[in-house]
Amino acid sequence: MDPLSPAYPVHMQLEAYNARDMDAFMIWWASDCQYHVFPDQLVANGAGEIRERHVERFKEPNLHGRLLSRIVSGNTVVDHETVTRTFPEGPGEVDVICIYEVVEGKIAKAWFKLGTVRLHH
């Protein structure tokens, strides 16, 4: 993958997410980045809040984001993923549409639209 492509930081942060490597994950987020639940609910403002949001999540042993498709248009990257997690109700998965705005090689803004959680039985 071309390191100059807007998809590169998105790809690298997904790899770090799956490795549960906080330091490798955070280098791809701009210091003043914004993290939203789609369409406009700001849930983390700045890299510190994004890090804080992921500390507990990265402790989940089954955490994994599986990329299903990716679209790149200008500096916007749209991923469709299935994310496996341990939810309060138990282990399961959820489809997520992830929209990233990449500026100067870092994720500046992100929006996440979650589908319905499917618990594993």
Tab-separated table of N, CA, C and O in Angstrom, residues 10-114:
chain	number	residue	atom	x	y	z
A	10	VAL	N	-5.279	4.691	7.851
A	10	VAL	CA	-6.465	3.934	8.250
A	10	VAL	C	-6.113	2.450	8.363
A	10	VAL	O	-6.460	1.775	9.343
A	11	HIS	N	-5.394	1.953	7.365
A	11	HIS	CA	-4.955	0.554	7.374
A	11	HIS	C	-4.049	0.271	8.578
A	11	HIS	O	-4.217	-0.727	9.283
A	12	MET	N	-3.119	1.178	8.821
A	12	MET	CA	-2.155	0.969	9.900
A	12	MET	C	-2.825	1.023	11.274
A	12	MET	O	-2.479	0.245	12.165
A	13	GLN	N	-3.794	1.913	11.463
A	13	GLN	CA	-4.473	1.958	12.759
A	13	GLN	C	-5.335	0.718	12.962
A	13	GLN	O	-5.462	0.235	14.078
A	14	LEU	N	-5.900	0.153	11.887
A	14	LEU	CA	-6.668	-1.088	12.017
A	14	LEU	C	-5.744	-2.245	12.401
A	14	LEU	O	-6.089	-3.075	13.248
A	15	GLU	N	-4.564	-2.292	11.795
A	15	GLU	CA	-3.593	-3.330	12.155
A	15	GLU	C	-3.221	-3.221	13.634
A	15	GLU	O	-3.143	-4.219	14.349
A	16	ALA	N	-2.967	-2.004	14.098
A	16	ALA	CA	-2.595	-1.780	15.502
A	16	ALA	C	-3.778	-2.099	16.427
A	16	ALA	O	-3.585	-2.644	17.522
A	17	TYR	N	-4.990	-1.768	16.000
A	17	TYR	CA	-6.209	-2.095	16.758
A	17	TYR	C	-6.285	-3.602	16.966
A	17	TYR	O	-6.491	-4.081	18.078
A	18	ASN	N	-6.084	-4.347	15.884
A	18	ASN	CA	-6.164	-5.806	15.972
A	18	ASN	C	-5.041	-6.392	16.823
A	18	ASN	O	-5.215	-7.438	17.437
A	19	ALA	N	-3.895	-5.730	16.857
A	19	ALA	CA	-2.784	-6.169	17.707
A	19	ALA	C	-2.942	-5.666	19.142
A	19	ALA	O	-2.148	-6.032	20.010
A	20	ARG	N	-3.948	-4.808	19.365
A	20	ARG	CA	-4.176	-4.170	20.668
A	20	ARG	C	-2.904	-3.461	21.139
A	20	ARG	O	-2.534	-3.525	22.301
A	21	ASP	N	-2.263	-2.783	20.185
A	21	ASP	CA	-1.024	-2.044	20.446
A	21	ASP	C	-1.370	-0.555	20.500
A	21	ASP	O	-1.478	0.106	19.462
A	22	MET	N	-1.568	-0.048	21.702
A	22	MET	CA	-2.050	1.327	21.885
A	22	MET	C	-1.110	2.355	21.263
A	22	MET	O	-1.561	3.276	20.591
A	23	ASP	N	0.192	2.216	21.477
A	23	ASP	CA	1.127	3.205	20.940
A	23	ASP	C	1.100	3.217	19.417
A	23	ASP	O	1.064	4.280	18.795
A	24	ALA	N	1.098	2.033	18.803
A	24	ALA	CA	1.047	1.958	17.336
A	24	ALA	C	-0.287	2.471	16.815
A	24	ALA	O	-0.349	3.076	15.745
A	25	PHE	N	-1.360	2.251	17.557
A	25	PHE	CA	-2.690	2.735	17.180
A	25	PHE	C	-2.741	4.258	17.205
A	25	PHE	O	-3.206	4.903	16.260
A	26	MET	N	-2.234	4.845	18.261
A	26	MET	CA	-2.382	6.288	18.469
A	26	MET	C	-1.534	7.139	17.525
A	26	MET	O	-1.901	8.281	17.258
A	27	ILE	N	-0.434	6.617	16.988
A	27	ILE	CA	0.397	7.459	16.110
A	27	ILE	C	-0.325	7.852	14.833
A	27	ILE	O	0.087	8.801	14.166
A	28	TRP	N	-1.420	7.160	14.497
A	28	TRP	CA	-2.145	7.464	13.254
A	28	TRP	C	-3.271	8.468	13.453
A	28	TRP	O	-3.936	8.848	12.505
A	29	TRP	N	-3.487	8.919	14.693
A	29	TRP	CA	-4.529	9.890	14.997
A	29	TRP	C	-3.900	11.256	15.236
A	29	TRP	O	-2.920	11.371	15.972
A	30	ALA	N	-4.458	12.306	14.623
A	30	ALA	CA	-3.978	13.681	14.846
A	30	ALA	C	-4.214	14.053	16.302
A	30	ALA	O	-5.150	13.566	16.942
A	31	SER	N	-3.386	14.928	16.830
A	31	SER	CA	-3.526	15.315	18.243
A	31	SER	C	-4.883	15.965	18.523
A	31	SER	O	-5.435	15.816	19.609
A	32	ASP	N	-5.451	16.667	17.538
A	32	ASP	CA	-6.739	17.338	17.718
A	32	ASP	C	-7.884	16.610	17.009
A	32	ASP	O	-8.886	17.216	16.648
A	33	CYS	N	-7.735	15.303	16.841
A	33	CYS	CA	-8.733	14.526	16.115
A	33	CYS	C	-10.064	14.479	16.854
A	33	CYS	O	-10.132	14.739	18.056
A	34	GLN	N	-11.094	14.145	16.092
A	34	GLN	CA	-12.442	14.005	16.650
A	34	GLN	C	-13.002	12.644	16.259
A	34	GLN	O	-12.823	12.197	15.121
A	35	TYR	N	-13.699	12.017	17.201
A	35	TYR	CA	-14.220	10.661	17.072
A	35	TYR	C	-15.719	10.730	17.349
A	35	TYR	O	-16.111	11.145	18.442
A	36	HIS	N	-16.537	10.382	16.339
A	36	HIS	CA	-17.995	10.553	16.431
A	36	HIS	C	-18.728	9.229	16.282
A	36	HIS	O	-18.297	8.360	15.535
A	37	VAL	N	-19.854	9.127	16.957
A	37	VAL	CA	-20.849	8.134	16.596
A	37	VAL	C	-21.682	8.815	15.516
A	37	VAL	O	-22.144	9.954	15.697
A	38	PHE	N	-21.829	8.164	14.372
A	38	PHE	CA	-22.519	8.732	13.218
A	38	PHE	C	-23.949	9.099	13.603
A	38	PHE	O	-24.611	8.327	14.295
A	39	PRO	N	-24.474	10.242	13.202
A	39	PRO	CA	-23.858	11.191	12.287
A	39	PRO	C	-23.046	12.307	12.964
A	39	PRO	O	-22.125	12.836	12.369
A	40	ASP	N	-23.392	12.676	14.215
A	40	ASP	CA	-22.746	13.880	14.747
A	40	ASP	C	-22.574	13.883	16.261
A	40	ASP	O	-22.446	14.939	16.876
A	41	GLN	N	-22.545	12.701	16.887
A	41	GLN	CA	-22.367	12.644	18.345
A	41	GLN	C	-20.875	12.537	18.653
A	41	GLN	O	-20.272	11.474	18.479
A	42	LEU	N	-20.273	13.622	19.084
A	42	LEU	CA	-18.861	13.643	19.428
A	42	LEU	C	-18.652	12.855	20.722
A	42	LEU	O	-19.215	13.191	21.752
A	43	VAL	N	-17.836	11.789	20.657
A	43	VAL	CA	-17.615	10.961	21.842
A	43	VAL	C	-16.166	11.033	22.338
A	43	VAL	O	-15.884	10.615	23.460
A	44	ALA	N	-15.275	11.550	21.511
A	44	ALA	CA	-13.888	11.758	21.946
A	44	ALA	C	-13.332	12.936	21.162
A	44	ALA	O	-13.401	12.966	19.939
A	45	ASN	N	-12.771	13.893	21.899
A	45	ASN	CA	-12.220	15.099	21.283
A	45	ASN	C	-10.735	15.162	21.645
A	45	ASN	O	-10.393	15.437	22.793
A	46	GLY	N	-9.895	14.864	20.675
A	46	GLY	CA	-8.457	14.866	20.899
A	46	GLY	C	-7.916	13.463	21.115
A	46	GLY	O	-8.633	12.545	21.519
A	47	ALA	N	-6.627	13.305	20.839
A	47	ALA	CA	-5.982	11.994	20.919
A	47	ALA	C	-6.043	11.405	22.320
A	47	ALA	O	-6.205	10.186	22.479
A	48	GLY	N	-5.942	12.229	23.343
A	48	GLY	CA	-5.997	11.721	24.716
A	48	GLY	C	-7.309	11.027	25.018
A	48	GLY	O	-7.331	9.965	25.654
A	49	GLU	N	-8.411	11.609	24.558
A	49	GLU	CA	-9.722	11.006	24.799
A	49	GLU	C	-9.905	9.739	23.965
A	49	GLU	O	-10.569	8.794	24.414
A	50	ILE	N	-9.330	9.705	22.765
A	50	ILE	CA	-9.413	8.483	21.950
A	50	ILE	C	-8.624	7.369	22.631
A	50	ILE	O	-9.082	6.232	22.723
A	51	ARG	N	-7.443	7.691	23.127
A	51	ARG	CA	-6.643	6.697	23.851
A	51	ARG	C	-7.439	6.159	25.048
A	51	ARG	O	-7.557	4.952	25.238
A	52	GLU	N	-7.993	7.061	25.828
A	52	GLU	CA	-8.751	6.675	27.021
A	52	GLU	C	-9.916	5.761	26.660
A	52	GLU	O	-10.213	4.791	27.357
A	53	ARG	N	-10.566	6.064	25.548
A	53	ARG	CA	-11.711	5.279	25.089
A	53	ARG	C	-11.323	3.842	24.733
A	53	ARG	O	-12.146	2.940	24.817
A	54	HIS	N	-10.073	3.632	24.334
A	54	HIS	CA	-9.646	2.314	23.866
A	54	HIS	C	-8.896	1.485	24.904
A	54	HIS	O	-8.631	0.311	24.661
A	55	VAL	N	-8.543	2.058	26.049
A	55	VAL	CA	-7.764	1.323	27.051
A	55	VAL	C	-8.460	0.019	27.446
A	55	VAL	O	-7.861	-1.064	27.368
A	56	GLU	N	-9.709	0.093	27.860
A	56	GLU	CA	-10.435	-1.115	28.280
A	56	GLU	C	-10.719	-2.030	27.095
A	56	GLU	O	-10.626	-3.248	27.216
A	57	ARG	N	-11.060	-1.433	25.962
A	57	ARG	CA	-11.373	-2.239	24.777
A	57	ARG	C	-10.183	-3.102	24.380
A	57	ARG	O	-10.341	-4.260	23.989
A	58	PHE	N	-8.981	-2.546	24.467
A	58	PHE	CA	-7.791	-3.294	24.056
A	58	PHE	C	-7.482	-4.447	25.006
A	58	PHE	O	-6.647	-5.292	24.693
A	59	LYS	N	-8.149	-4.516	26.147
A	59	LYS	CA	-7.977	-5.641	27.068
A	59	LYS	C	-8.835	-6.838	26.677
A	59	LYS	O	-8.668	-7.932	27.217
A	60	GLU	N	-9.767	-6.638	25.738
A	60	GLU	CA	-10.650	-7.729	25.313
A	60	GLU	C	-9.850	-8.741	24.493
A	60	GLU	O	-9.281	-8.393	23.457
A	61	PRO	N	-9.796	-10.015	24.926
A	61	PRO	CA	-8.954	-10.994	24.231
A	61	PRO	C	-9.440	-11.349	22.829
A	61	PRO	O	-8.642	-11.783	21.990
A	62	ASN	N	-10.718	-11.152	22.550
A	62	ASN	CA	-11.263	-11.516	21.244
A	62	ASN	C	-11.401	-10.323	20.291
A	62	ASN	O	-11.924	-10.458	19.187
A	63	LEU	N	-10.907	-9.161	20.685
A	63	LEU	CA	-11.064	-7.950	19.872
A	63	LEU	C	-10.435	-8.134	18.494
A	63	LEU	O	-9.267	-8.500	18.372
A	64	HIS	N	-11.233	-7.880	17.459
A	64	HIS	CA	-10.706	-7.973	16.097
A	64	HIS	C	-11.648	-7.257	15.130
A	64	HIS	O	-12.854	-7.479	15.153
A	65	GLY	N	-11.071	-6.415	14.281
A	65	GLY	CA	-11.828	-5.770	13.218
A	65	GLY	C	-11.468	-6.415	11.891
A	65	GLY	O	-10.296	-6.434	11.510
A	66	ARG	N	-12.463	-6.986	11.216
A	66	ARG	CA	-12.227	-7.644	9.920
A	66	ARG	C	-12.745	-6.721	8.821
A	66	ARG	O	-13.943	-6.411	8.756
A	67	LEU	N	-11.821	-6.254	7.993
A	67	LEU	CA	-12.171	-5.356	6.895
A	67	LEU	C	-12.912	-6.129	5.816
A	67	LEU	O	-12.412	-7.128	5.292
A	68	LEU	N	-14.119	-5.660	5.468
A	68	LEU	CA	-14.910	-6.277	4.413
A	68	LEU	C	-14.752	-5.527	3.096
A	68	LEU	O	-14.711	-6.140	2.029
A	69	SER	N	-14.684	-4.196	3.179
A	69	SER	CA	-14.488	-3.392	1.965
A	69	SER	C	-13.969	-2.019	2.352
A	69	SER	O	-14.138	-1.582	3.492
A	70	ARG	N	-13.346	-1.358	1.371
A	70	ARG	CA	-12.793	-0.014	1.601
A	70	ARG	C	-12.983	0.809	0.327
A	70	ARG	O	-12.736	0.341	-0.775
A	71	ILE	N	-13.405	2.056	0.523
A	71	ILE	CA	-13.545	3.017	-0.563
A	71	ILE	C	-12.705	4.236	-0.194
A	71	ILE	O	-12.753	4.692	0.944
A	72	VAL	N	-11.944	4.738	-1.151
A	72	VAL	CA	-11.167	5.952	-0.939
A	72	VAL	C	-11.627	6.994	-1.949
A	72	VAL	O	-11.678	6.717	-3.151
A	73	SER	N	-11.983	8.177	-1.462
A	73	SER	CA	-12.371	9.287	-2.321
A	73	SER	C	-11.714	10.545	-1.768
A	73	SER	O	-12.079	11.015	-0.678
A	74	GLY	N	-10.732	11.052	-2.490
A	74	GLY	CA	-9.992	12.203	-1.992
A	74	GLY	C	-9.316	11.833	-0.684
A	74	GLY	O	-8.629	10.826	-0.595
A	75	ASN	N	-9.562	12.638	0.365
A	75	ASN	CA	-8.947	12.348	1.662
A	75	ASN	C	-9.908	11.624	2.614
A	75	ASN	O	-9.677	11.559	3.809
A	76	THR	N	-10.994	11.067	2.047
A	76	THR	CA	-11.966	10.330	2.846
A	76	THR	C	-11.838	8.841	2.563
A	76	THR	O	-11.765	8.420	1.411
A	77	VAL	N	-11.797	8.059	3.643
A	77	VAL	CA	-11.710	6.603	3.547
A	77	VAL	C	-12.926	6.031	4.263
A	77	VAL	O	-13.212	6.398	5.402
A	78	VAL	N	-13.641	5.143	3.582
A	78	VAL	CA	-14.814	4.502	4.161
A	78	VAL	C	-14.558	3.004	4.225
A	78	VAL	O	-14.337	2.363	3.193
A	79	ASP	N	-14.552	2.470	5.451
A	79	ASP	CA	-14.372	1.034	5.656
A	79	ASP	C	-15.678	0.422	6.107
A	79	ASP	O	-16.432	1.037	6.865
A	80	HIS	N	-15.931	-0.795	5.650
A	80	HIS	CA	-17.010	-1.619	6.182
A	80	HIS	C	-16.315	-2.773	6.880
A	80	HIS	O	-15.544	-3.497	6.265
A	81	GLU	N	-16.558	-2.910	8.180
A	81	GLU	CA	-15.880	-3.922	8.988
A	81	GLU	C	-16.895	-4.736	9.779
A	81	GLU	O	-17.988	-4.256	10.069
A	82	THR	N	-16.483	-5.930	10.149
A	82	THR	CA	-17.164	-6.694	11.182
A	82	THR	C	-16.210	-6.728	12.364
A	82	THR	O	-15.061	-7.156	12.228
A	83	VAL	N	-16.678	-6.219	13.505
A	83	VAL	CA	-15.839	-6.132	14.699
A	83	VAL	C	-16.318	-7.154	15.718
A	83	VAL	O	-17.493	-7.177	16.089
A	84	THR	N	-15.394	-8.009	16.150
A	84	THR	CA	-15.649	-8.987	17.201
A	84	THR	C	-15.193	-8.374	18.513
A	84	THR	O	-14.093	-7.813	18.592
A	85	ARG	N	-16.062	-8.461	19.532
A	85	ARG	CA	-15.770	-7.852	20.837
A	85	ARG	C	-16.412	-8.673	21.938
A	85	ARG	O	-17.241	-9.542	21.683
A	86	THR	N	-16.080	-8.306	23.156
A	86	THR	CA	-16.788	-8.815	24.322
A	86	THR	C	-17.686	-7.681	24.806
A	86	THR	O	-17.203	-6.708	25.374
A	87	PHE	N	-18.967	-7.802	24.530
A	87	PHE	CA	-19.959	-6.810	24.940
A	87	PHE	C	-20.399	-7.109	26.368
A	87	PHE	O	-20.152	-8.203	26.880
A	88	PRO	N	-21.068	-6.166	27.040
A	88	PRO	CA	-21.561	-6.441	28.399
A	88	PRO	C	-22.428	-7.709	28.460
A	88	PRO	O	-22.419	-8.429	29.454
A	89	GLU	N	-23.143	-8.004	27.363
A	89	GLU	CA	-24.018	-9.185	27.311
A	89	GLU	C	-23.260	-10.452	26.956
A	89	GLU	O	-23.817	-11.537	26.989
A	90	GLY	N	-21.989	-10.330	26.531
A	90	GLY	CA	-21.191	-11.492	26.154
A	90	GLY	C	-20.487	-11.268	24.830
A	90	GLY	O	-20.624	-10.209	24.205
A	91	PRO	N	-19.724	-12.271	24.365
A	91	PRO	CA	-18.983	-12.135	23.113
A	91	PRO	C	-19.920	-12.105	21.910
A	91	PRO	O	-20.964	-12.753	21.901
A	92	GLY	N	-19.516	-11.312	20.916
A	92	GLY	CA	-20.314	-11.212	19.706
A	92	GLY	C	-19.615	-10.382	18.667
A	92	GLY	O	-18.406	-10.141	18.749
A	93	GLU	N	-20.394	-9.942	17.698
A	93	GLU	CA	-19.832	-9.129	16.620
A	93	GLU	C	-20.852	-8.099	16.180
A	93	GLU	O	-22.046	-8.237	16.425
A	94	VAL	N	-20.338	-7.067	15.511
A	94	VAL	CA	-21.184	-5.993	15.017
A	94	VAL	C	-20.582	-5.470	13.717
A	94	VAL	O	-19.358	-5.389	13.585
A	95	ASP	N	-21.429	-5.178	12.747
A	95	ASP	CA	-20.969	-4.538	11.518
A	95	ASP	C	-20.841	-3.051	11.781
A	95	ASP	O	-21.693	-2.456	12.461
A	96	VAL	N	-19.776	-2.465	11.261
A	96	VAL	CA	-19.508	-1.052	11.485
A	96	VAL	C	-19.116	-0.404	10.161
A	96	VAL	O	-18.310	-0.947	9.405
A	97	ILE	N	-19.707	0.750	9.886
A	97	ILE	CA	-19.257	1.597	8.783
A	97	ILE	C	-18.400	2.674	9.416
A	97	ILE	O	-18.852	3.382	10.322
A	98	CYS	N	-17.153	2.755	8.976
A	98	CYS	CA	-16.177	3.686	9.536
A	98	CYS	C	-15.817	4.703	8.458
A	98	CYS	O	-15.423	4.316	7.355
A	99	ILE	N	-15.972	5.966	8.764
A	99	ILE	CA	-15.648	7.035	7.814
A	99	ILE	C	-14.525	7.857	8.430
A	99	ILE	O	-14.660	8.364	9.543
A	100	TYR	N	-13.424	7.954	7.703
A	100	TYR	CA	-12.245	8.654	8.199
A	100	TYR	C	-11.895	9.820	7.281
A	100	TYR	O	-11.901	9.668	6.061
A	101	GLU	N	-11.577	10.954	7.870
A	101	GLU	CA	-11.031	12.093	7.132
A	101	GLU	C	-9.550	12.158	7.488
A	101	GLU	O	-9.186	12.303	8.659
A	102	VAL	N	-8.703	12.036	6.474
A	102	VAL	CA	-7.260	11.989	6.682
A	102	VAL	C	-6.641	13.309	6.221
A	102	VAL	O	-6.900	13.764	5.102
A	103	VAL	N	-5.853	13.915	7.091
A	103	VAL	CA	-5.182	15.182	6.798
A	103	VAL	C	-3.707	15.028	7.163
A	103	VAL	O	-3.381	14.666	8.301
A	104	GLU	N	-2.846	15.266	6.195
A	104	GLU	CA	-1.398	15.202	6.400
A	104	GLU	C	-0.960	13.886	7.034
A	104	GLU	O	-0.159	13.856	7.970
A	105	GLY	N	-1.506	12.781	6.533
A	105	GLY	CA	-1.087	11.457	6.965
A	105	GLY	C	-1.616	11.001	8.312
A	105	GLY	O	-1.193	9.967	8.830
A	106	LYS	N	-2.568	11.751	8.883
A	106	LYS	CA	-3.157	11.383	10.178
A	106	LYS	C	-4.679	11.410	10.065
A	106	LYS	O	-5.244	12.158	9.273
A	107	ILE	N	-5.332	10.620	10.908
A	107	ILE	CA	-6.790	10.639	10.953
A	107	ILE	C	-7.207	11.878	11.746
A	107	ILE	O	-6.859	12.017	12.919
A	108	ALA	N	-7.915	12.788	11.070
A	108	ALA	CA	-8.337	14.043	11.688
A	108	ALA	C	-9.736	13.930	12.298
A	108	ALA	O	-10.014	14.494	13.351
A	109	LYS	N	-10.608	13.199	11.610
A	109	LYS	CA	-11.976	12.999	12.085
A	109	LYS	C	-12.400	11.593	11.699
A	109	LYS	O	-11.988	11.074	10.657
A	110	ALA	N	-13.269	11.015	12.537
A	110	ALA	CA	-13.801	9.690	12.247
A	110	ALA	C	-15.240	9.603	12.725
A	110	ALA	O	-15.599	10.205	13.738
A	111	TRP	N	-16.034	8.888	11.973
A	111	TRP	CA	-17.442	8.639	12.298
A	111	TRP	C	-17.664	7.137	12.217
A	111	TRP	O	-17.205	6.489	11.280
A	112	PHE	N	-18.406	6.600	13.183
A	112	PHE	CA	-18.663	5.170	13.226
A	112	PHE	C	-20.158	4.925	13.345
A	112	PHE	O	-20.811	5.449	14.240
A	113	LYS	N	-20.691	4.147	12.403
A	113	LYS	CA	-22.112	3.772	12.416
A	113	LYS	C	-22.176	2.274	12.685
A	113	LYS	O	-21.728	1.471	11.870
A	114	LEU	N	-22.717	1.940	13.854
A	114	LEU	CA	-22.782	0.544	14.263
A	114	LEU	C	-24.103	-0.083	13.869
A	114	LEU	O	-25.158	0.549	13.974
